[in-house]
PDB file of C-alpha atoms in Angstrom:
ATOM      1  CA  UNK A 230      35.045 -27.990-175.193  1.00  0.00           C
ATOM      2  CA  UNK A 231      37.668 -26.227-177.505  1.00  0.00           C
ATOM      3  CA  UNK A 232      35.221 -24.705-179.184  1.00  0.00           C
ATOM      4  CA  UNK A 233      34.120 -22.911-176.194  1.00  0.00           C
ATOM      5  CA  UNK A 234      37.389 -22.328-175.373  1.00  0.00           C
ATOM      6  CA  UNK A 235      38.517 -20.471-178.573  1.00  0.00           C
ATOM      7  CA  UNK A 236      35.292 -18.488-178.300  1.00  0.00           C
ATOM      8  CA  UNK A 237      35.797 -17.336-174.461  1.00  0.00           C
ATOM      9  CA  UNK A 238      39.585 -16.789-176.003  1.00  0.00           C
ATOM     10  CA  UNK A 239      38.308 -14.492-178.531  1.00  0.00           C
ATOM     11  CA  UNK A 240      35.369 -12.872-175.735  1.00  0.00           C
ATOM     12  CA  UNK A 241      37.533 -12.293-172.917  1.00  0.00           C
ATOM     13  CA  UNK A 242      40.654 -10.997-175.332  1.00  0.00           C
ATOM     14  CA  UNK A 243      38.195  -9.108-177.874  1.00  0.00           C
ATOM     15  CA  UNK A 244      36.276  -7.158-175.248  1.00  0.00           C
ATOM     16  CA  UNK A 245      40.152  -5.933-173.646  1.00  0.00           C
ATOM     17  CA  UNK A 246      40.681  -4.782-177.361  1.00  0.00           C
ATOM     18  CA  UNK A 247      37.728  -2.961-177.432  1.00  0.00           C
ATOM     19  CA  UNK A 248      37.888  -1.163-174.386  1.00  0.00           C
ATOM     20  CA  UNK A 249      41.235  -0.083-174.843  1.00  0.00           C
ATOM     21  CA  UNK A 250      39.837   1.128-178.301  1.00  0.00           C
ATOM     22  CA  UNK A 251      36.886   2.935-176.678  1.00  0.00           C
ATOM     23  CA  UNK A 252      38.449   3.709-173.367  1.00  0.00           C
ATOM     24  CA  UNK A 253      37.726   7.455-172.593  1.00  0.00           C
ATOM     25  CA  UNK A 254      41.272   9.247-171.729  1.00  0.00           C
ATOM     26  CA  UNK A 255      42.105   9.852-168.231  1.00  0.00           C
ATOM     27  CA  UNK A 256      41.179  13.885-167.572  1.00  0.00           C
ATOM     28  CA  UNK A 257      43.283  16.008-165.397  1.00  0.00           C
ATOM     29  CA  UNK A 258      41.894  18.548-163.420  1.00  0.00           C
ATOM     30  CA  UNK A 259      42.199  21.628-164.262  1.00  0.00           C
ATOM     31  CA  UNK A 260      45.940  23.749-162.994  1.00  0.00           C
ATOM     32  CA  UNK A 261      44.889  26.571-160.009  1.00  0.00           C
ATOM     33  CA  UNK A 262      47.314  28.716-161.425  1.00  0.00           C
ATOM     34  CA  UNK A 263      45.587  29.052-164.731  1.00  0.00           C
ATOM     35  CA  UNK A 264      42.535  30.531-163.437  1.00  0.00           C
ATOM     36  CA  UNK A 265      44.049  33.624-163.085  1.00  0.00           C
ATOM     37  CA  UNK A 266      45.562  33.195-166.975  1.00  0.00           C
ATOM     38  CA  UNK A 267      41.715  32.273-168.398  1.00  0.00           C
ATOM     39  CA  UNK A 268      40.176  35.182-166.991  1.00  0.00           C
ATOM     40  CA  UNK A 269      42.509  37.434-167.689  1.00  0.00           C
ATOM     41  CA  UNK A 270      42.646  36.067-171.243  1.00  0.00           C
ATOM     42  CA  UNK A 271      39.414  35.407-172.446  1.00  0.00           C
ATOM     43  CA  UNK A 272      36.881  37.619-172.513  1.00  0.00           C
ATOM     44  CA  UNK A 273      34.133  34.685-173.610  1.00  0.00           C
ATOM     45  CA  UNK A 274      35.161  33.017-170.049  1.00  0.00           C
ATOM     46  CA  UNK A 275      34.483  36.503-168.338  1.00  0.00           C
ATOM     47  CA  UNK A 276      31.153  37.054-169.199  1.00  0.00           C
ATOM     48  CA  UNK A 277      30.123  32.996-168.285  1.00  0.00           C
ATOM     49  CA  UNK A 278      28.093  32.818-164.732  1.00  0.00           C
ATOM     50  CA  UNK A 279      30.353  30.539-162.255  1.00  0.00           C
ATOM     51  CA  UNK A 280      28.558  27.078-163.358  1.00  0.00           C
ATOM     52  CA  UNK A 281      29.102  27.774-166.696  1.00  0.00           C
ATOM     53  CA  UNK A 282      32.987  29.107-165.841  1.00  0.00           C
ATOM     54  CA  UNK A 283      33.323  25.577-164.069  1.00  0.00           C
ATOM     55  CA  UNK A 284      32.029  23.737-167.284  1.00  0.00           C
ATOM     56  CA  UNK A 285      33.999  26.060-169.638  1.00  0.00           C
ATOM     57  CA  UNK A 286      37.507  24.109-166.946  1.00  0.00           C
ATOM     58  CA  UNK A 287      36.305  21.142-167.227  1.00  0.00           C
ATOM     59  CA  UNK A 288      35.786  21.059-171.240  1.00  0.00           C
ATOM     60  CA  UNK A 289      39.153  22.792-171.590  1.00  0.00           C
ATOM     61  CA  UNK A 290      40.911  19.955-170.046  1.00  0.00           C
ATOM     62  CA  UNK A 291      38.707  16.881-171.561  1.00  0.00           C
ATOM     63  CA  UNK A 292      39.907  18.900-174.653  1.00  0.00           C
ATOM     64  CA  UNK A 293      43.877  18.247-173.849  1.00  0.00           C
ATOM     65  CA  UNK A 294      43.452  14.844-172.253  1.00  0.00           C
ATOM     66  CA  UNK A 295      41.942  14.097-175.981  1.00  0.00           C
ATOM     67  CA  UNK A 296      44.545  16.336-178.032  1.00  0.00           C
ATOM     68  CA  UNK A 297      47.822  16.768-178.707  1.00  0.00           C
ATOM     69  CA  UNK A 298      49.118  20.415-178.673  1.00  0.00           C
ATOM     70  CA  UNK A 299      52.949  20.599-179.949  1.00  0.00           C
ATOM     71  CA  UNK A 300      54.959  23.351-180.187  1.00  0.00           C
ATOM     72  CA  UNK A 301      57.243  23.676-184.050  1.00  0.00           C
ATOM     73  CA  UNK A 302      60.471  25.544-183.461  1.00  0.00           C
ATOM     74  CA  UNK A 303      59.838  26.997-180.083  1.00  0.00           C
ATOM     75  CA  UNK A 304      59.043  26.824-176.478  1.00  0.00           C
ATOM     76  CA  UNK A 305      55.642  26.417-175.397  1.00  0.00           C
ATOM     77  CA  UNK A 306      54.176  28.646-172.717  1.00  0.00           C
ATOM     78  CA  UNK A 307      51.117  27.559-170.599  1.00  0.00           C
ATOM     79  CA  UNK A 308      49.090  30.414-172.435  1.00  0.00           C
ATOM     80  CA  UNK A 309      49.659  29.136-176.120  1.00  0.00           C
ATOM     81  CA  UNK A 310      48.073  25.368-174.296  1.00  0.00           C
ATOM     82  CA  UNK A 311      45.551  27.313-172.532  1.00  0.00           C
ATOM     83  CA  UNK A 312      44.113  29.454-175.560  1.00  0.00           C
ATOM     84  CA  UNK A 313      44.337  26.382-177.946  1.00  0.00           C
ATOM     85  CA  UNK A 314      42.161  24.793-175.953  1.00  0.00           C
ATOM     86  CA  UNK A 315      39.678  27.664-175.311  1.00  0.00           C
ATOM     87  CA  UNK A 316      39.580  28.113-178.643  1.00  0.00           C
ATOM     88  CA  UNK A 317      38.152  24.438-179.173  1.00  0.00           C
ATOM     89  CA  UNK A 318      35.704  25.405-176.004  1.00  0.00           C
ATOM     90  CA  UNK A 319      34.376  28.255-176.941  1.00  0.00           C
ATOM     91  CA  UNK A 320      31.861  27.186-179.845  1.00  0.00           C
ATOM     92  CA  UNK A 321      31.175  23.885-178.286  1.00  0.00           C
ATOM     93  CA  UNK A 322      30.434  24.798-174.528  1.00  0.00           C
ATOM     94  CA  UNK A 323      27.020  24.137-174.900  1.00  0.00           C
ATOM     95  CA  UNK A 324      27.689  20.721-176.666  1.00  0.00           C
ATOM     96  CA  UNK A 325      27.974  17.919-173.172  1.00  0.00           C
ATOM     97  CA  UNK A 326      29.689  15.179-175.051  1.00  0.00           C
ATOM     98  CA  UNK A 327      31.244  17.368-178.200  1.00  0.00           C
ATOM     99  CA  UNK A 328      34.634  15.780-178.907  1.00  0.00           C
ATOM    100  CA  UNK A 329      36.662  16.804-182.139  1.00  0.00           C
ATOM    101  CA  UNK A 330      36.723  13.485-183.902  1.00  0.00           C
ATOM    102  CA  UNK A 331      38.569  14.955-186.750  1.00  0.00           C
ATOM    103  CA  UNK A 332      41.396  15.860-184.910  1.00  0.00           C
ATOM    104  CA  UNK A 333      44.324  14.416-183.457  1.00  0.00           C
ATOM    105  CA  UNK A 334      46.772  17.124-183.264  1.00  0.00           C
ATOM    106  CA  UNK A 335      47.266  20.770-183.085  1.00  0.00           C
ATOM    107  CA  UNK A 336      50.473  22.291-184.347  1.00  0.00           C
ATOM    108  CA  UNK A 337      51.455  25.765-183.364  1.00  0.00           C
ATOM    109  CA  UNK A 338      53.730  27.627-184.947  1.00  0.00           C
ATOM    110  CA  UNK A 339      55.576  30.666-183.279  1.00  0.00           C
ATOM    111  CA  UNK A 340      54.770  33.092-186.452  1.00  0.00           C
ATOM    112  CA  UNK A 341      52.506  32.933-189.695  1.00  0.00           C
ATOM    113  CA  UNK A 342      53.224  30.095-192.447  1.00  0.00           C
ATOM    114  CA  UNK A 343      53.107  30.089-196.168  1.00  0.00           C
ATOM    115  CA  UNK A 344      51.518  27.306-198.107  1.00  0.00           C
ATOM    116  CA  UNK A 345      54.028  24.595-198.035  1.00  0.00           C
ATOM    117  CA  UNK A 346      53.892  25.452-193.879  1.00  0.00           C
ATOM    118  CA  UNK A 347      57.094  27.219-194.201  1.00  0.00           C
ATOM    119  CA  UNK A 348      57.345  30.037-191.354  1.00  0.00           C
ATOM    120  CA  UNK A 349      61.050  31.297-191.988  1.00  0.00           C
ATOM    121  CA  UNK A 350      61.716  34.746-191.478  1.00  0.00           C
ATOM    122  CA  UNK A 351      63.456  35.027-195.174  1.00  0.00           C
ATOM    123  CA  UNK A 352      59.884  33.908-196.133  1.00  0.00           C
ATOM    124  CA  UNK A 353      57.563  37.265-197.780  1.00  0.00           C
ATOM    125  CA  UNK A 354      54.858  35.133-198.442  1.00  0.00           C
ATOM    126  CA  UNK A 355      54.311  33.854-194.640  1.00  0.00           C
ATOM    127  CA  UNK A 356      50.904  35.055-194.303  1.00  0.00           C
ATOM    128  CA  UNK A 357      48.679  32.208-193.233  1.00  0.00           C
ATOM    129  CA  UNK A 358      47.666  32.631-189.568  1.00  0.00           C
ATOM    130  CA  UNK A 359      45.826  29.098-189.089  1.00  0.00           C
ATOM    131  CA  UNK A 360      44.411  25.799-191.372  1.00  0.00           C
ATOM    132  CA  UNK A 361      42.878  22.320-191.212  1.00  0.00           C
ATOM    133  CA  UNK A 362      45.128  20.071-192.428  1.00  0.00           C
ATOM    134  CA  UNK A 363      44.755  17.692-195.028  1.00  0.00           C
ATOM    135  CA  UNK A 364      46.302  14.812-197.208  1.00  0.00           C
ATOM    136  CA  UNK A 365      49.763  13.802-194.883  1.00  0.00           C
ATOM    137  CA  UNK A 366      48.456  16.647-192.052  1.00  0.00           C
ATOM    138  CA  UNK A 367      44.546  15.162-191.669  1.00  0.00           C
ATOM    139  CA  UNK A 368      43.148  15.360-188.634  1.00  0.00           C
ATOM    140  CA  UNK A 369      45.677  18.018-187.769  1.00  0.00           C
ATOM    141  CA  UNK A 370      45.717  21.836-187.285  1.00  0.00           C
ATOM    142  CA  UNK A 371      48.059  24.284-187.940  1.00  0.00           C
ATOM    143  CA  UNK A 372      48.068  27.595-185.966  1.00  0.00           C
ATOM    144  CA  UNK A 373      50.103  30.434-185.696  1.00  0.00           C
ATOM    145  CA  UNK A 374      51.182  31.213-182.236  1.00  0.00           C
ATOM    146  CA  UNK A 375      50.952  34.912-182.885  1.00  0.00           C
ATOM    147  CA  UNK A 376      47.928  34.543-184.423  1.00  0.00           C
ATOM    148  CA  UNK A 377      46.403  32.823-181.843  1.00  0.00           C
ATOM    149  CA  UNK A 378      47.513  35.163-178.699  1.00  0.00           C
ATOM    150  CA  UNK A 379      46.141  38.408-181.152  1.00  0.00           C
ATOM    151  CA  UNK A 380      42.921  36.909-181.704  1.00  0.00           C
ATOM    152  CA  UNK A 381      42.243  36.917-177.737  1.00  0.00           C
ATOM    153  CA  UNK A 382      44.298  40.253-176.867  1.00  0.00           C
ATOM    154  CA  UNK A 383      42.621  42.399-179.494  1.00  0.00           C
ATOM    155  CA  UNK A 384      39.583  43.263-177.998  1.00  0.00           C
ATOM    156  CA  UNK A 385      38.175  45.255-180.024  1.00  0.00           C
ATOM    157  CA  UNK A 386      38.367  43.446-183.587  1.00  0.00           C
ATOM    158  CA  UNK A 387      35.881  40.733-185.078  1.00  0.00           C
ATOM    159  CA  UNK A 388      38.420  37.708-185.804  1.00  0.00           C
ATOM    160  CA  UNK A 389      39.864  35.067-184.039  1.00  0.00           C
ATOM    161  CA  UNK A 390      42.191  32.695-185.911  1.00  0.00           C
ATOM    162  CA  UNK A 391      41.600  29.717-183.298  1.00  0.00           C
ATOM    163  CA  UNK A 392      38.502  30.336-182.769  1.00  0.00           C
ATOM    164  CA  UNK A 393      37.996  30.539-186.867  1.00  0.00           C
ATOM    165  CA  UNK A 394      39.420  27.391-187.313  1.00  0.00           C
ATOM    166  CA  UNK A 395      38.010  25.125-184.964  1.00  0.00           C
ATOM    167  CA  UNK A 396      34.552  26.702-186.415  1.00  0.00           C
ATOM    168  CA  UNK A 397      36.010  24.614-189.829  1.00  0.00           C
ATOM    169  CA  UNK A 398      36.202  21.272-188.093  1.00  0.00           C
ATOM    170  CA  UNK A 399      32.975  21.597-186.499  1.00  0.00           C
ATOM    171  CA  UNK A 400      31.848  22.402-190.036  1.00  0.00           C
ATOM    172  CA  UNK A 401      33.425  19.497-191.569  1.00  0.00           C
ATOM    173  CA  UNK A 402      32.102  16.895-189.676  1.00  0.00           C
ATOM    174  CA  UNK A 403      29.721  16.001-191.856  1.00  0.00           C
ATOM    175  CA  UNK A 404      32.444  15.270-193.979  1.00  0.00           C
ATOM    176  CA  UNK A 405      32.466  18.505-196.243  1.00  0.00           C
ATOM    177  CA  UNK A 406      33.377  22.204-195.044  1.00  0.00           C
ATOM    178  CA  UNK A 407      31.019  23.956-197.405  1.00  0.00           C
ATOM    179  CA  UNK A 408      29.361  26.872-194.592  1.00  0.00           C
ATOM    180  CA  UNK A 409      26.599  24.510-194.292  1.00  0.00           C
ATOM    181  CA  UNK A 410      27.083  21.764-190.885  1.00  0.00           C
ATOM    182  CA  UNK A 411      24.475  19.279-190.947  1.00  0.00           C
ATOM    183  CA  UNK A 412      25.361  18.884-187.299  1.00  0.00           C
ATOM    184  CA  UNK A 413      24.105  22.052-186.613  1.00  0.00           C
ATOM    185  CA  UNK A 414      21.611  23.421-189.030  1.00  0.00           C
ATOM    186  CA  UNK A 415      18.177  22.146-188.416  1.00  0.00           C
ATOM    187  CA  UNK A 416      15.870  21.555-191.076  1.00  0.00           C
ATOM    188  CA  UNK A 417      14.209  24.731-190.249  1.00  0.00           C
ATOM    189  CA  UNK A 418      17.119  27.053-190.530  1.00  0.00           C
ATOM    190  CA  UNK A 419      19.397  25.351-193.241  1.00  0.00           C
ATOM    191  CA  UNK A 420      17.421  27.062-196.475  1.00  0.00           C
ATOM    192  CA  UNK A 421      17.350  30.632-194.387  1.00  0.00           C
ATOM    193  CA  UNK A 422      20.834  30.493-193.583  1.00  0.00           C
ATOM    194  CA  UNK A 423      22.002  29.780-197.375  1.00  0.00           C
ATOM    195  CA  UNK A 424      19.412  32.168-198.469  1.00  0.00           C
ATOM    196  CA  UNK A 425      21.255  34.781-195.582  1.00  0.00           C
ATOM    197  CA  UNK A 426      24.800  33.586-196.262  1.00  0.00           C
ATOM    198  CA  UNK A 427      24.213  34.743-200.132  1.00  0.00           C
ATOM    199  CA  UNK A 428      22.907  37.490-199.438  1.00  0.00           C
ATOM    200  CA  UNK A 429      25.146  38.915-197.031  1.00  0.00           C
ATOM    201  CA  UNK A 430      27.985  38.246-198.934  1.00  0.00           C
ATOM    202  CA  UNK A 431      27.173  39.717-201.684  1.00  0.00           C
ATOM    203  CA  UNK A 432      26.573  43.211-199.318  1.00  0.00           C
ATOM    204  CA  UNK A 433      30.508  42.324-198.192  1.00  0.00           C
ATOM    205  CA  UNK A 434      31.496  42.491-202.007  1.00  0.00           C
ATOM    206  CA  UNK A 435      29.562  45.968-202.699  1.00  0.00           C
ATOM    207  CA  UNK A 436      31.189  47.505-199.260  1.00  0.00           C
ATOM    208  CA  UNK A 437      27.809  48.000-197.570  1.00  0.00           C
ATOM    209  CA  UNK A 438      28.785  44.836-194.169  1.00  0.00           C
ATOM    210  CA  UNK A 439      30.905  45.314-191.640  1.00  0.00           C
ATOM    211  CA  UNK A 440      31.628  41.178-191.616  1.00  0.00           C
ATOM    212  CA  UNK A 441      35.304  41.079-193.036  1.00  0.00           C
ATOM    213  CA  UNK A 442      35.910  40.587-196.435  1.00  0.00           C
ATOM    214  CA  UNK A 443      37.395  37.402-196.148  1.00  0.00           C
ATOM    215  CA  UNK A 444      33.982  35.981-195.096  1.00  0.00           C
ATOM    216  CA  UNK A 445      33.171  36.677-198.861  1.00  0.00           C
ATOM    217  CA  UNK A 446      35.954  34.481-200.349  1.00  0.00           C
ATOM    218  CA  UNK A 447      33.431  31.310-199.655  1.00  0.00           C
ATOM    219  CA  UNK A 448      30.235  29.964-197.778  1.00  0.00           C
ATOM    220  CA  UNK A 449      32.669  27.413-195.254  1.00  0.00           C
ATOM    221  CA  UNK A 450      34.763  31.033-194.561  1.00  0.00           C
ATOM    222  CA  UNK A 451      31.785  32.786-193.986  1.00  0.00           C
ATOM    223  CA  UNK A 452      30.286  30.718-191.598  1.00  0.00           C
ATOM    224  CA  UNK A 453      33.486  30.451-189.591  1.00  0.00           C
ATOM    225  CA  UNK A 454      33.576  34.420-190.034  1.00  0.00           C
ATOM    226  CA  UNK A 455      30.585  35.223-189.008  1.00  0.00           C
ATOM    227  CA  UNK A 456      30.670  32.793-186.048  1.00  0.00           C
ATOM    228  CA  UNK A 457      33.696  34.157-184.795  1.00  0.00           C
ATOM    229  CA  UNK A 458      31.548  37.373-184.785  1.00  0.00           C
ATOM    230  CA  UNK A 459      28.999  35.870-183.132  1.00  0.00           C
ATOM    231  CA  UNK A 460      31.247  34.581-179.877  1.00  0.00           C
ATOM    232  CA  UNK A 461      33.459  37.789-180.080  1.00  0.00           C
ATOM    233  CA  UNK A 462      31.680  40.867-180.576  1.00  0.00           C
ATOM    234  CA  UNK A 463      27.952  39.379-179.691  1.00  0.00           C
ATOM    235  CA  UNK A 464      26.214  42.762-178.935  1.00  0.00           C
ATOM    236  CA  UNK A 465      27.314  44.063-181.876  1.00  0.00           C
ATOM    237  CA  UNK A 466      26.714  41.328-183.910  1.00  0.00           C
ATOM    238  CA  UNK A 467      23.224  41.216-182.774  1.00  0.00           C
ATOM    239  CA  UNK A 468      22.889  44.869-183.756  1.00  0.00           C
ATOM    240  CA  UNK A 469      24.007  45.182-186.926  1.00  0.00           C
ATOM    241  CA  UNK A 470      22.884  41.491-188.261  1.00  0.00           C
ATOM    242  CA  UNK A 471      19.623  39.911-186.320  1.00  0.00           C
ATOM    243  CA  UNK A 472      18.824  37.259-188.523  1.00  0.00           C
ATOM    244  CA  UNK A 473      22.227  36.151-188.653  1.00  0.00           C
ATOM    245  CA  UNK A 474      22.725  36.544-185.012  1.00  0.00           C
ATOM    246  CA  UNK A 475      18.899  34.225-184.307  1.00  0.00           C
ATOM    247  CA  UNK A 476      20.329  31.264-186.824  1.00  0.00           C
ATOM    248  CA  UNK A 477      23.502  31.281-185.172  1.00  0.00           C
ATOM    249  CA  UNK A 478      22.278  31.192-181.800  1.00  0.00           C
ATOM    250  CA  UNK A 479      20.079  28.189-182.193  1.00  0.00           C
ATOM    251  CA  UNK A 480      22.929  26.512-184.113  1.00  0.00           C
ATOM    252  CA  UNK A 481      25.495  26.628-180.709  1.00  0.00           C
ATOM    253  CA  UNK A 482      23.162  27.162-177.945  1.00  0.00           C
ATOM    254  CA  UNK A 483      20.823  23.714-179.059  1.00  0.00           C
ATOM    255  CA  UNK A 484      19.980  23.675-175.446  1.00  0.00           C
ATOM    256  CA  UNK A 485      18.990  26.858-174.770  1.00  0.00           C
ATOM    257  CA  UNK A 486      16.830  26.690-177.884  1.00  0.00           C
ATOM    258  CA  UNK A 487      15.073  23.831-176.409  1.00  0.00           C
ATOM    259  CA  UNK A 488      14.586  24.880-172.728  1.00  0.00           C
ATOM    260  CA  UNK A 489      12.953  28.485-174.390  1.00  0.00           C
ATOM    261  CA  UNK A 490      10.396  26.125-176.435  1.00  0.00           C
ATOM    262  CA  UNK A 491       9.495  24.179-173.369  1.00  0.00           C
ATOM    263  CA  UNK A 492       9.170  27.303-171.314  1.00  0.00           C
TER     264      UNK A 492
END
């Protein structure tokens, strides 16, 4: 009898453990009066049908019930919230149950940081827009608030720092950012996108690709380079790289893949 006692103790108690463990946060929906804000904002959210505009809502705020955004040494505004969390959307819309298990927090800074996250205006060497942190900041990320707001107001450019580095954590969840997700690469397209990634980069060193040269400096920044490409200029980036653009598409449209095979 105390046996079974102890053991419903431990049942009863250990299942109340474990649902509070697993226990999906609560998710708010999303504020009327930042409709207005996303559209006007994002230009990825613009050119979504309405369903897909409705999932886009509904992803940005499963995003914040999950996250912490904090503001360092200013104010937050209800835009910096809004574009961290589009940011997260964007390259995992067509993902149902994506959920950034590497991260806890975001950290946004009101200007551009230096290495030891230092964002003082006597600084000359603040020139770091966003990371993934690591060591005491894992499962954090650091972005620059001005950063952030330029890589959605300037239309016409090929980078977006939030975008960029939320591109790194879905890289890294395999457990290395090396340009290479297992998560997303299939068998099929892991050797042609290494054999691409190579190749292109080495055009970016001669001069001869418009993909910024940063994308050269190593495979995990070219693949968040070039993906940033991919959701920002996607006409364009079709254009000018198709093979690039067909690897890429299968990697963050999965579903879309799939429904075109069974068609």
């Amino acid at each position: 009898m105390i046996y079974l006692i102890i053991f419903g103790f431990f049942v009863v108690f250990g299942y109340v453990g474990f649902s509070k463990l697993y226990t999906k946060p609560k998710v708010a929906p999303f504020p009327k009066e930042w409709r207005a804000l996303l559209k006007e904002k994002v230009k990825f959210y613009r050119s979504l049908n309405p369903i897909k505009r409705n999932k886009f809502r509904k992803r940005v705020m499963k995003f914040l019930a999950e996250t912490n955004v904090e503001s360092v040494g200013f104010e937050m505004e209800d835009l910096d919230i809004l574009l961290v969390a589009a940011s997260a959307v964007i390259p995992t819309l067509n993902f149902p149950s994506w959920r950034y298990r590497n991260l806890d927090t975001v950290l946004v800074y009101p200007d551009a940081f230096d290495s030891e996250l230092e964002f003082s205006k006597s600084q000359k060497d603040r020139n770091i827009g966003g990371m993934v942190g690591s060591g005491r900041l894992k499962n954090h990320m650091i972005l620059s608030r001005k950063s952030l707001r330029l890589g959605f107001s300037n239309k016409t450019s090929k980078g977006n720092t939030g975008v960029h580095e939320f591109v790194h954590l879905i890289d890294g969840e395999d457990g290395s950012i090396d340009g290479t997700p297992d998560i997303l690469l299939t068998e099929n397209y892991s050797k042609p996108w290494i054999s691409l990634m190579h190749k292109e980069m080495k055009k970016i060193n001669a001069g001869s690709s418009d993909i910024r040269k940063y994308a050269a400096t190593s495979e995990a920044e070219f693949f968040a380079v070039a993906s940033v490409y991919f959701f920002k200029r996607p006409r364009l980036f079709r254009k000018k790289h198709p093979e690039l653009y067909k690897i890429l598409k299968a990697c963050f449209s999965p579903i879309v893949e799939k429904e075109k095979k069974a068609a």
